[in-house]
Short mmCIF file of N, CA and C and ligand atoms in Angstrom, two decimals:
data_model
loop_
_atom_site.label_atom_id
_atom_site.label_comp_id
_atom_site.label_asym_id
_atom_site.label_seq_id
_atom_site.Cartn_x
_atom_site.Cartn_y
_atom_site.Cartn_z
N MET B 1 -77.05 59.46 32.37
CA MET B 1 -77.78 60.74 32.43
C MET B 1 -76.89 61.83 33.00
N THR B 2 -77.01 63.03 32.48
CA THR B 2 -76.24 64.14 33.04
C THR B 2 -76.89 64.60 34.33
N ASP B 3 -76.15 65.39 35.11
CA ASP B 3 -76.72 65.89 36.36
C ASP B 3 -77.97 66.73 36.10
N THR B 4 -77.95 67.48 34.97
CA THR B 4 -79.10 68.32 34.63
C THR B 4 -80.33 67.46 34.37
N THR B 5 -80.12 66.35 33.64
CA THR B 5 -81.24 65.46 33.36
C THR B 5 -81.72 64.78 34.63
N LEU B 6 -80.76 64.39 35.47
CA LEU B 6 -81.12 63.75 36.74
C LEU B 6 -82.01 64.65 37.58
N ALA B 7 -81.75 65.93 37.52
CA ALA B 7 -82.52 66.89 38.33
C ALA B 7 -84.00 66.88 37.96
N LEU B 8 -84.30 66.34 36.77
CA LEU B 8 -85.69 66.29 36.31
C LEU B 8 -86.44 65.05 36.82
N LEU B 9 -85.73 64.15 37.51
CA LEU B 9 -86.37 62.90 37.95
C LEU B 9 -87.66 63.12 38.77
N PRO B 10 -87.67 64.06 39.72
CA PRO B 10 -88.92 64.26 40.48
C PRO B 10 -90.09 64.66 39.58
N GLU B 11 -89.82 65.54 38.61
CA GLU B 11 -90.89 65.94 37.69
C GLU B 11 -91.29 64.78 36.78
N GLN B 12 -90.29 63.98 36.40
CA GLN B 12 -90.57 62.84 35.52
C GLN B 12 -91.49 61.83 36.20
N ILE B 13 -91.22 61.52 37.47
CA ILE B 13 -92.06 60.51 38.14
C ILE B 13 -93.47 61.06 38.32
N ASP B 14 -93.57 62.35 38.62
CA ASP B 14 -94.88 62.97 38.80
C ASP B 14 -95.69 62.87 37.50
N ALA B 15 -95.05 63.17 36.38
CA ALA B 15 -95.74 63.13 35.09
C ALA B 15 -96.08 61.69 34.70
N LEU B 16 -95.12 60.79 34.92
CA LEU B 16 -95.30 59.39 34.51
C LEU B 16 -96.50 58.74 35.22
N LEU B 17 -96.70 59.11 36.48
CA LEU B 17 -97.73 58.43 37.28
C LEU B 17 -99.07 59.16 37.30
N THR B 18 -99.16 60.25 36.57
CA THR B 18 -100.41 61.01 36.54
C THR B 18 -101.59 60.12 36.15
N ASP B 19 -102.65 60.17 36.95
CA ASP B 19 -103.91 59.44 36.70
C ASP B 19 -103.82 57.94 36.97
N GLU B 20 -102.66 57.43 37.41
CA GLU B 20 -102.59 56.00 37.78
C GLU B 20 -102.76 55.89 39.29
N THR B 21 -103.76 55.13 39.71
CA THR B 21 -104.07 55.06 41.14
C THR B 21 -103.63 53.76 41.79
N ASN B 22 -103.11 52.80 41.02
CA ASN B 22 -102.67 51.53 41.60
C ASN B 22 -101.26 51.72 42.17
N SER B 23 -101.13 51.59 43.48
CA SER B 23 -99.85 51.86 44.13
C SER B 23 -98.75 50.90 43.68
N ILE B 24 -99.09 49.63 43.47
CA ILE B 24 -98.07 48.66 43.04
C ILE B 24 -97.56 49.03 41.65
N THR B 25 -98.49 49.41 40.78
CA THR B 25 -98.12 49.85 39.43
C THR B 25 -97.16 51.03 39.52
N ASN B 26 -97.49 51.99 40.39
CA ASN B 26 -96.67 53.19 40.51
C ASN B 26 -95.30 52.89 41.11
N LEU B 27 -95.24 52.03 42.11
CA LEU B 27 -93.95 51.67 42.70
C LEU B 27 -93.10 50.90 41.69
N ALA B 28 -93.74 50.06 40.89
CA ALA B 28 -93.00 49.28 39.90
C ALA B 28 -92.33 50.21 38.89
N ASN B 29 -93.07 51.17 38.38
CA ASN B 29 -92.46 52.06 37.39
C ASN B 29 -91.48 53.05 38.04
N ALA B 30 -91.69 53.37 39.31
CA ALA B 30 -90.72 54.23 40.00
C ALA B 30 -89.38 53.50 40.11
N SER B 31 -89.41 52.21 40.44
CA SER B 31 -88.14 51.47 40.54
C SER B 31 -87.48 51.35 39.17
N ALA B 32 -88.28 51.15 38.13
CA ALA B 32 -87.71 51.04 36.78
C ALA B 32 -87.10 52.36 36.33
N LEU B 33 -87.78 53.47 36.63
CA LEU B 33 -87.25 54.78 36.23
C LEU B 33 -85.90 55.03 36.91
N LEU B 34 -85.81 54.68 38.20
CA LEU B 34 -84.54 54.90 38.90
C LEU B 34 -83.45 53.98 38.35
N MET B 35 -83.81 52.71 38.07
CA MET B 35 -82.79 51.79 37.56
C MET B 35 -82.24 52.25 36.22
N GLN B 36 -83.11 52.79 35.36
CA GLN B 36 -82.63 53.20 34.04
C GLN B 36 -81.97 54.58 34.06
N SER B 37 -82.09 55.31 35.17
CA SER B 37 -81.57 56.68 35.22
C SER B 37 -80.28 56.82 36.02
N LEU B 38 -80.12 56.03 37.09
CA LEU B 38 -78.97 56.20 37.98
C LEU B 38 -77.83 55.31 37.54
N LYS B 39 -76.65 55.86 37.48
CA LYS B 39 -75.50 55.05 37.07
C LYS B 39 -74.95 54.29 38.28
N ASP B 40 -74.27 53.18 37.98
CA ASP B 40 -73.56 52.40 39.01
C ASP B 40 -74.46 51.96 40.16
N ILE B 41 -75.63 51.46 39.82
CA ILE B 41 -76.44 50.83 40.87
C ILE B 41 -76.76 49.40 40.44
N ASN B 42 -76.90 48.50 41.41
CA ASN B 42 -77.20 47.10 41.09
C ASN B 42 -78.56 46.65 41.63
N TRP B 43 -79.18 47.49 42.48
CA TRP B 43 -80.49 47.10 43.03
C TRP B 43 -81.21 48.38 43.44
N VAL B 44 -82.48 48.45 43.11
CA VAL B 44 -83.30 49.58 43.58
C VAL B 44 -84.73 49.09 43.75
N GLY B 45 -85.32 49.43 44.87
CA GLY B 45 -86.69 49.00 45.07
C GLY B 45 -87.26 49.43 46.40
N PHE B 46 -88.41 48.86 46.70
CA PHE B 46 -89.18 49.29 47.86
C PHE B 46 -89.42 48.13 48.82
N TYR B 47 -89.32 48.43 50.09
CA TYR B 47 -89.81 47.53 51.14
C TYR B 47 -90.97 48.25 51.80
N LEU B 48 -92.08 47.53 51.97
CA LEU B 48 -93.31 48.15 52.48
C LEU B 48 -93.63 47.61 53.87
N PHE B 49 -93.98 48.52 54.76
CA PHE B 49 -94.18 48.14 56.16
C PHE B 49 -95.45 47.32 56.35
N ASN B 50 -95.29 46.20 57.03
CA ASN B 50 -96.42 45.34 57.37
C ASN B 50 -96.62 45.45 58.88
N HIS B 51 -97.64 46.20 59.28
CA HIS B 51 -97.78 46.48 60.72
C HIS B 51 -98.21 45.26 61.51
N LYS B 52 -98.80 44.25 60.80
CA LYS B 52 -99.22 43.03 61.51
C LYS B 52 -98.00 42.22 61.97
N THR B 53 -96.96 42.22 61.15
CA THR B 53 -95.78 41.40 61.47
C THR B 53 -94.59 42.25 61.93
N ASN B 54 -94.75 43.58 61.88
CA ASN B 54 -93.68 44.52 62.22
C ASN B 54 -92.43 44.26 61.37
N THR B 55 -92.68 43.96 60.09
CA THR B 55 -91.57 43.73 59.16
C THR B 55 -91.74 44.64 57.94
N LEU B 56 -90.61 44.82 57.26
CA LEU B 56 -90.63 45.45 55.94
C LEU B 56 -90.67 44.31 54.93
N ASP B 57 -91.68 44.31 54.08
CA ASP B 57 -91.85 43.23 53.11
C ASP B 57 -91.47 43.72 51.72
N LEU B 58 -90.83 42.84 50.98
CA LEU B 58 -90.33 43.20 49.64
C LEU B 58 -91.46 43.67 48.74
N GLY B 59 -91.24 44.81 48.12
CA GLY B 59 -92.20 45.36 47.16
C GLY B 59 -91.57 45.40 45.78
N PRO B 60 -92.13 46.20 44.87
CA PRO B 60 -91.59 46.29 43.52
C PRO B 60 -90.12 46.71 43.52
N PHE B 61 -89.32 46.06 42.68
CA PHE B 61 -87.89 46.37 42.64
C PHE B 61 -87.30 45.97 41.30
N GLN B 62 -86.06 46.39 41.09
CA GLN B 62 -85.26 46.00 39.93
C GLN B 62 -83.93 45.51 40.47
N GLY B 63 -83.52 44.35 40.03
CA GLY B 63 -82.24 43.80 40.49
C GLY B 63 -82.38 42.33 40.79
N LYS B 64 -81.38 41.79 41.49
CA LYS B 64 -81.40 40.36 41.79
C LYS B 64 -82.44 40.05 42.87
N VAL B 65 -82.83 38.79 42.91
CA VAL B 65 -83.71 38.28 43.97
C VAL B 65 -83.20 38.79 45.32
N ALA B 66 -84.13 39.23 46.18
CA ALA B 66 -83.72 39.86 47.45
C ALA B 66 -84.46 39.23 48.62
N CYS B 67 -83.99 39.53 49.83
CA CYS B 67 -84.68 39.00 51.01
C CYS B 67 -86.08 39.60 51.06
N MET B 68 -87.03 38.80 51.49
CA MET B 68 -88.43 39.19 51.36
C MET B 68 -88.98 39.90 52.59
N HIS B 69 -88.39 39.63 53.77
CA HIS B 69 -88.88 40.26 54.99
C HIS B 69 -87.70 40.76 55.82
N ILE B 70 -87.76 42.00 56.23
CA ILE B 70 -86.71 42.59 57.09
C ILE B 70 -87.38 43.05 58.37
N LYS B 71 -86.89 42.56 59.50
CA LYS B 71 -87.48 42.96 60.78
C LYS B 71 -87.27 44.44 61.01
N ASN B 72 -88.31 45.12 61.48
CA ASN B 72 -88.21 46.54 61.82
C ASN B 72 -87.03 46.72 62.79
N GLY B 73 -86.12 47.60 62.45
CA GLY B 73 -84.98 47.87 63.33
C GLY B 73 -83.72 47.10 62.97
N THR B 74 -83.79 46.23 61.95
CA THR B 74 -82.59 45.47 61.58
C THR B 74 -82.11 45.86 60.18
N GLY B 75 -80.81 45.64 59.96
CA GLY B 75 -80.22 45.98 58.67
C GLY B 75 -80.26 47.49 58.43
N VAL B 76 -79.81 47.87 57.25
CA VAL B 76 -79.83 49.30 56.91
C VAL B 76 -81.28 49.76 56.74
N CYS B 77 -82.07 48.96 56.04
CA CYS B 77 -83.46 49.34 55.77
C CYS B 77 -84.28 49.43 57.06
N GLY B 78 -84.19 48.40 57.88
CA GLY B 78 -84.99 48.37 59.11
C GLY B 78 -84.59 49.44 60.10
N THR B 79 -83.29 49.75 60.13
CA THR B 79 -82.81 50.80 61.03
C THR B 79 -83.29 52.16 60.55
N ALA B 80 -83.15 52.40 59.24
CA ALA B 80 -83.61 53.69 58.67
C ALA B 80 -85.10 53.87 58.90
N PHE B 81 -85.85 52.76 58.75
CA PHE B 81 -87.30 52.84 58.93
C PHE B 81 -87.66 53.11 60.39
N GLN B 82 -87.04 52.35 61.29
CA GLN B 82 -87.37 52.50 62.72
C GLN B 82 -87.04 53.91 63.21
N GLN B 83 -85.89 54.42 62.74
CA GLN B 83 -85.47 55.75 63.20
C GLN B 83 -86.06 56.86 62.33
N GLN B 84 -86.74 56.48 61.26
CA GLN B 84 -87.31 57.44 60.30
C GLN B 84 -86.24 58.44 59.89
N SER B 85 -85.08 57.90 59.52
CA SER B 85 -84.00 58.80 59.10
C SER B 85 -83.39 58.31 57.79
N VAL B 86 -83.17 59.26 56.91
CA VAL B 86 -82.49 58.94 55.65
C VAL B 86 -81.10 58.43 56.01
N THR B 87 -80.70 57.29 55.42
CA THR B 87 -79.45 56.65 55.81
C THR B 87 -78.58 56.39 54.57
N ARG B 88 -77.44 57.04 54.57
CA ARG B 88 -76.50 56.92 53.43
C ARG B 88 -75.25 56.23 53.96
N VAL B 89 -74.97 55.03 53.43
CA VAL B 89 -73.89 54.21 53.95
C VAL B 89 -72.80 54.08 52.88
N ALA B 90 -71.62 54.62 53.17
CA ALA B 90 -70.52 54.61 52.20
C ALA B 90 -69.94 53.22 52.00
N ASN B 91 -69.92 52.42 53.09
CA ASN B 91 -69.40 51.06 53.03
C ASN B 91 -70.31 50.17 53.87
N VAL B 92 -71.14 49.39 53.18
CA VAL B 92 -72.15 48.61 53.90
C VAL B 92 -71.51 47.56 54.82
N HIS B 93 -70.27 47.17 54.53
CA HIS B 93 -69.61 46.14 55.33
C HIS B 93 -69.25 46.67 56.72
N ASP B 94 -69.29 47.99 56.86
CA ASP B 94 -69.02 48.61 58.16
C ASP B 94 -70.31 48.86 58.95
N PHE B 95 -71.47 48.58 58.34
CA PHE B 95 -72.74 48.87 59.00
C PHE B 95 -73.16 47.66 59.84
N PRO B 96 -73.27 47.80 61.17
CA PRO B 96 -73.63 46.66 62.01
C PRO B 96 -74.98 46.07 61.60
N GLY B 97 -75.00 44.78 61.30
CA GLY B 97 -76.25 44.10 60.96
C GLY B 97 -76.69 44.26 59.53
N HIS B 98 -75.82 44.84 58.69
CA HIS B 98 -76.17 44.97 57.28
C HIS B 98 -76.61 43.62 56.72
N ILE B 99 -77.70 43.64 55.94
CA ILE B 99 -78.20 42.39 55.34
C ILE B 99 -77.73 42.35 53.89
N ALA B 100 -76.89 41.37 53.58
CA ALA B 100 -76.30 41.29 52.24
C ALA B 100 -77.19 40.48 51.31
N CYS B 101 -78.10 41.14 50.62
CA CYS B 101 -78.96 40.44 49.66
C CYS B 101 -78.19 40.13 48.39
N ASP B 102 -77.44 41.10 47.92
CA ASP B 102 -76.62 40.92 46.71
C ASP B 102 -75.19 41.22 47.13
N SER B 103 -74.33 40.23 47.01
CA SER B 103 -72.95 40.38 47.50
C SER B 103 -72.19 41.46 46.72
N ALA B 104 -72.74 41.89 45.58
CA ALA B 104 -72.08 42.95 44.80
C ALA B 104 -72.23 44.32 45.45
N SER B 105 -73.17 44.46 46.38
CA SER B 105 -73.45 45.79 46.95
C SER B 105 -72.35 46.24 47.91
N ASN B 106 -71.90 47.47 47.74
CA ASN B 106 -70.89 48.03 48.64
C ASN B 106 -71.32 49.33 49.32
N SER B 107 -72.24 50.07 48.70
CA SER B 107 -72.78 51.25 49.36
C SER B 107 -74.29 51.27 49.15
N GLU B 108 -74.97 52.06 49.97
CA GLU B 108 -76.43 51.97 50.00
C GLU B 108 -77.04 53.29 50.46
N LEU B 109 -78.21 53.59 49.91
CA LEU B 109 -78.98 54.76 50.34
C LEU B 109 -80.40 54.31 50.63
N VAL B 110 -80.88 54.63 51.82
CA VAL B 110 -82.25 54.24 52.19
C VAL B 110 -83.03 55.48 52.61
N ILE B 111 -84.19 55.65 52.00
CA ILE B 111 -85.04 56.81 52.31
C ILE B 111 -86.39 56.30 52.82
N PRO B 112 -86.74 56.62 54.07
CA PRO B 112 -88.04 56.20 54.60
C PRO B 112 -89.19 56.86 53.82
N LEU B 113 -90.27 56.11 53.67
CA LEU B 113 -91.47 56.63 53.00
C LEU B 113 -92.53 56.87 54.09
N ILE B 114 -93.11 58.05 54.08
CA ILE B 114 -94.14 58.38 55.08
C ILE B 114 -95.40 58.80 54.34
N LYS B 115 -96.54 58.24 54.77
CA LYS B 115 -97.81 58.59 54.15
C LYS B 115 -98.79 58.90 55.26
N ALA B 116 -99.41 60.05 55.22
CA ALA B 116 -100.38 60.47 56.23
C ALA B 116 -99.81 60.33 57.64
N GLY B 117 -98.54 60.68 57.79
CA GLY B 117 -97.91 60.67 59.11
C GLY B 117 -97.49 59.29 59.60
N GLN B 118 -97.71 58.27 58.78
CA GLN B 118 -97.38 56.89 59.18
C GLN B 118 -96.23 56.36 58.33
N GLY B 119 -95.40 55.51 58.93
CA GLY B 119 -94.33 54.84 58.18
C GLY B 119 -94.94 53.92 57.14
N TYR B 120 -94.59 54.09 55.89
CA TYR B 120 -95.17 53.33 54.77
C TYR B 120 -94.19 52.27 54.28
N GLY B 121 -92.88 52.59 54.38
CA GLY B 121 -91.85 51.66 53.89
C GLY B 121 -90.57 52.40 53.66
N VAL B 122 -89.73 51.85 52.78
CA VAL B 122 -88.48 52.54 52.43
C VAL B 122 -88.20 52.37 50.94
N LEU B 123 -87.47 53.34 50.42
CA LEU B 123 -86.81 53.20 49.11
C LEU B 123 -85.38 52.79 49.42
N ASP B 124 -84.92 51.71 48.80
CA ASP B 124 -83.56 51.19 49.03
C ASP B 124 -82.81 51.18 47.70
N ILE B 125 -81.63 51.77 47.67
CA ILE B 125 -80.80 51.77 46.46
C ILE B 125 -79.40 51.27 46.82
N ASP B 126 -78.91 50.28 46.07
CA ASP B 126 -77.59 49.67 46.34
C ASP B 126 -76.66 49.91 45.16
N SER B 127 -75.39 50.05 45.48
CA SER B 127 -74.38 50.24 44.44
C SER B 127 -73.19 49.31 44.65
N PRO B 128 -72.58 48.85 43.58
CA PRO B 128 -71.35 48.06 43.71
C PRO B 128 -70.14 48.95 44.01
N GLU B 129 -70.29 50.26 43.84
CA GLU B 129 -69.21 51.21 44.13
C GLU B 129 -69.25 51.57 45.62
N PHE B 130 -68.09 51.77 46.20
CA PHE B 130 -68.06 52.32 47.56
C PHE B 130 -68.38 53.81 47.48
N ASP B 131 -69.11 54.32 48.48
CA ASP B 131 -69.38 55.76 48.58
C ASP B 131 -70.01 56.32 47.31
N ARG B 132 -70.94 55.57 46.73
CA ARG B 132 -71.55 55.96 45.45
C ARG B 132 -72.47 57.19 45.59
N PHE B 133 -73.13 57.32 46.74
CA PHE B 133 -74.21 58.31 46.86
C PHE B 133 -73.71 59.58 47.55
N THR B 134 -73.98 60.72 46.91
CA THR B 134 -73.55 62.01 47.44
C THR B 134 -74.70 62.67 48.19
N ALA B 135 -74.37 63.76 48.87
CA ALA B 135 -75.42 64.53 49.55
C ALA B 135 -76.41 65.08 48.52
N ASP B 136 -75.91 65.42 47.33
CA ASP B 136 -76.80 65.91 46.27
C ASP B 136 -77.75 64.81 45.80
N ASP B 137 -77.22 63.59 45.66
CA ASP B 137 -78.09 62.45 45.28
C ASP B 137 -79.18 62.28 46.32
N GLU B 138 -78.77 62.35 47.58
CA GLU B 138 -79.72 62.17 48.69
C GLU B 138 -80.84 63.21 48.61
N ALA B 139 -80.46 64.47 48.41
CA ALA B 139 -81.45 65.54 48.34
C ALA B 139 -82.40 65.33 47.17
N LEU B 140 -81.84 64.94 46.03
CA LEU B 140 -82.65 64.72 44.83
C LEU B 140 -83.64 63.58 45.07
N LEU B 141 -83.16 62.50 45.68
CA LEU B 141 -84.02 61.33 45.87
C LEU B 141 -85.08 61.57 46.94
N ILE B 142 -84.78 62.43 47.89
CA ILE B 142 -85.82 62.81 48.87
C ILE B 142 -86.95 63.55 48.14
N THR B 143 -86.58 64.45 47.25
CA THR B 143 -87.60 65.17 46.47
C THR B 143 -88.39 64.20 45.59
N PHE B 144 -87.67 63.25 45.01
CA PHE B 144 -88.30 62.20 44.18
C PHE B 144 -89.35 61.45 45.01
N VAL B 145 -88.96 61.06 46.22
CA VAL B 145 -89.87 60.31 47.09
C VAL B 145 -91.10 61.15 47.46
N HIS B 146 -90.90 62.43 47.72
CA HIS B 146 -92.05 63.29 48.04
C HIS B 146 -93.05 63.30 46.89
N LYS B 147 -92.55 63.42 45.67
CA LYS B 147 -93.45 63.40 44.50
C LYS B 147 -94.14 62.05 44.38
N LEU B 148 -93.37 60.98 44.57
CA LEU B 148 -93.92 59.63 44.45
C LEU B 148 -95.05 59.39 45.46
N MET B 149 -94.85 59.84 46.70
CA MET B 149 -95.82 59.55 47.77
C MET B 149 -97.21 60.09 47.44
N ALA B 150 -97.26 61.15 46.66
CA ALA B 150 -98.56 61.73 46.29
C ALA B 150 -99.34 60.78 45.37
N HIS B 151 -98.65 59.79 44.82
CA HIS B 151 -99.31 58.85 43.89
C HIS B 151 -99.57 57.48 44.53
N LEU B 152 -99.41 57.40 45.84
CA LEU B 152 -99.65 56.13 46.52
C LEU B 152 -100.87 56.22 47.42
N ALA B 153 -101.67 55.18 47.42
CA ALA B 153 -102.85 55.14 48.29
C ALA B 153 -102.40 54.77 49.71
N ILE B 154 -103.19 55.16 50.69
CA ILE B 154 -102.85 54.83 52.08
C ILE B 154 -103.01 53.34 52.31
N1 SME O 1 -79.02 45.71 52.48
C1 SME O 1 -80.34 45.87 53.00
C2 SME O 1 -81.22 44.71 52.65
C3 SME O 1 -81.97 44.86 51.40
S1 SME O 1 -81.08 44.51 50.05
O1 SME O 1 -79.94 45.41 49.96
C4 SME O 1 -81.98 44.64 48.66
C5 SME O 1 -80.30 46.06 54.50
O2 SME O 1 -79.26 45.90 55.13
O3 SME O 1 -81.33 46.40 55.05
#
């Protein structure tokens, strides 16, 4: 996809999910849309916060089999979620406690999901390229996530 087409991703997800109220259905197609649109990625999907266990549990995704539970505060995903901060890692091997689900992954972008002021989960995107994600990618995917959150139930 060209950069111009990529810029349409937030509008695309909004249109695609119109009138669908099942959150799992919406997360599944959001992960598929990202997998078919972003170049040089090997895994994209969602971890959803389970407040009973204080873990992020594997949700809809595209890619290889992945770890199913991540403790809040651990790995790239758990750290991004606990700190509620977008986390862009140029080299995952330098990230303390990085959890290697797919050994092909070398860089990663994690965006926390917030719904009604509460931590809902994270969007996690992995790439086999080092330093795959730019500040522009980050900004675009934050906008994508904002559009997506409007289609998820609490
Ligand atoms: N690398 C992540 C774990 C999830 S997999 O990449 C799909 C982490 O360190 O949290």
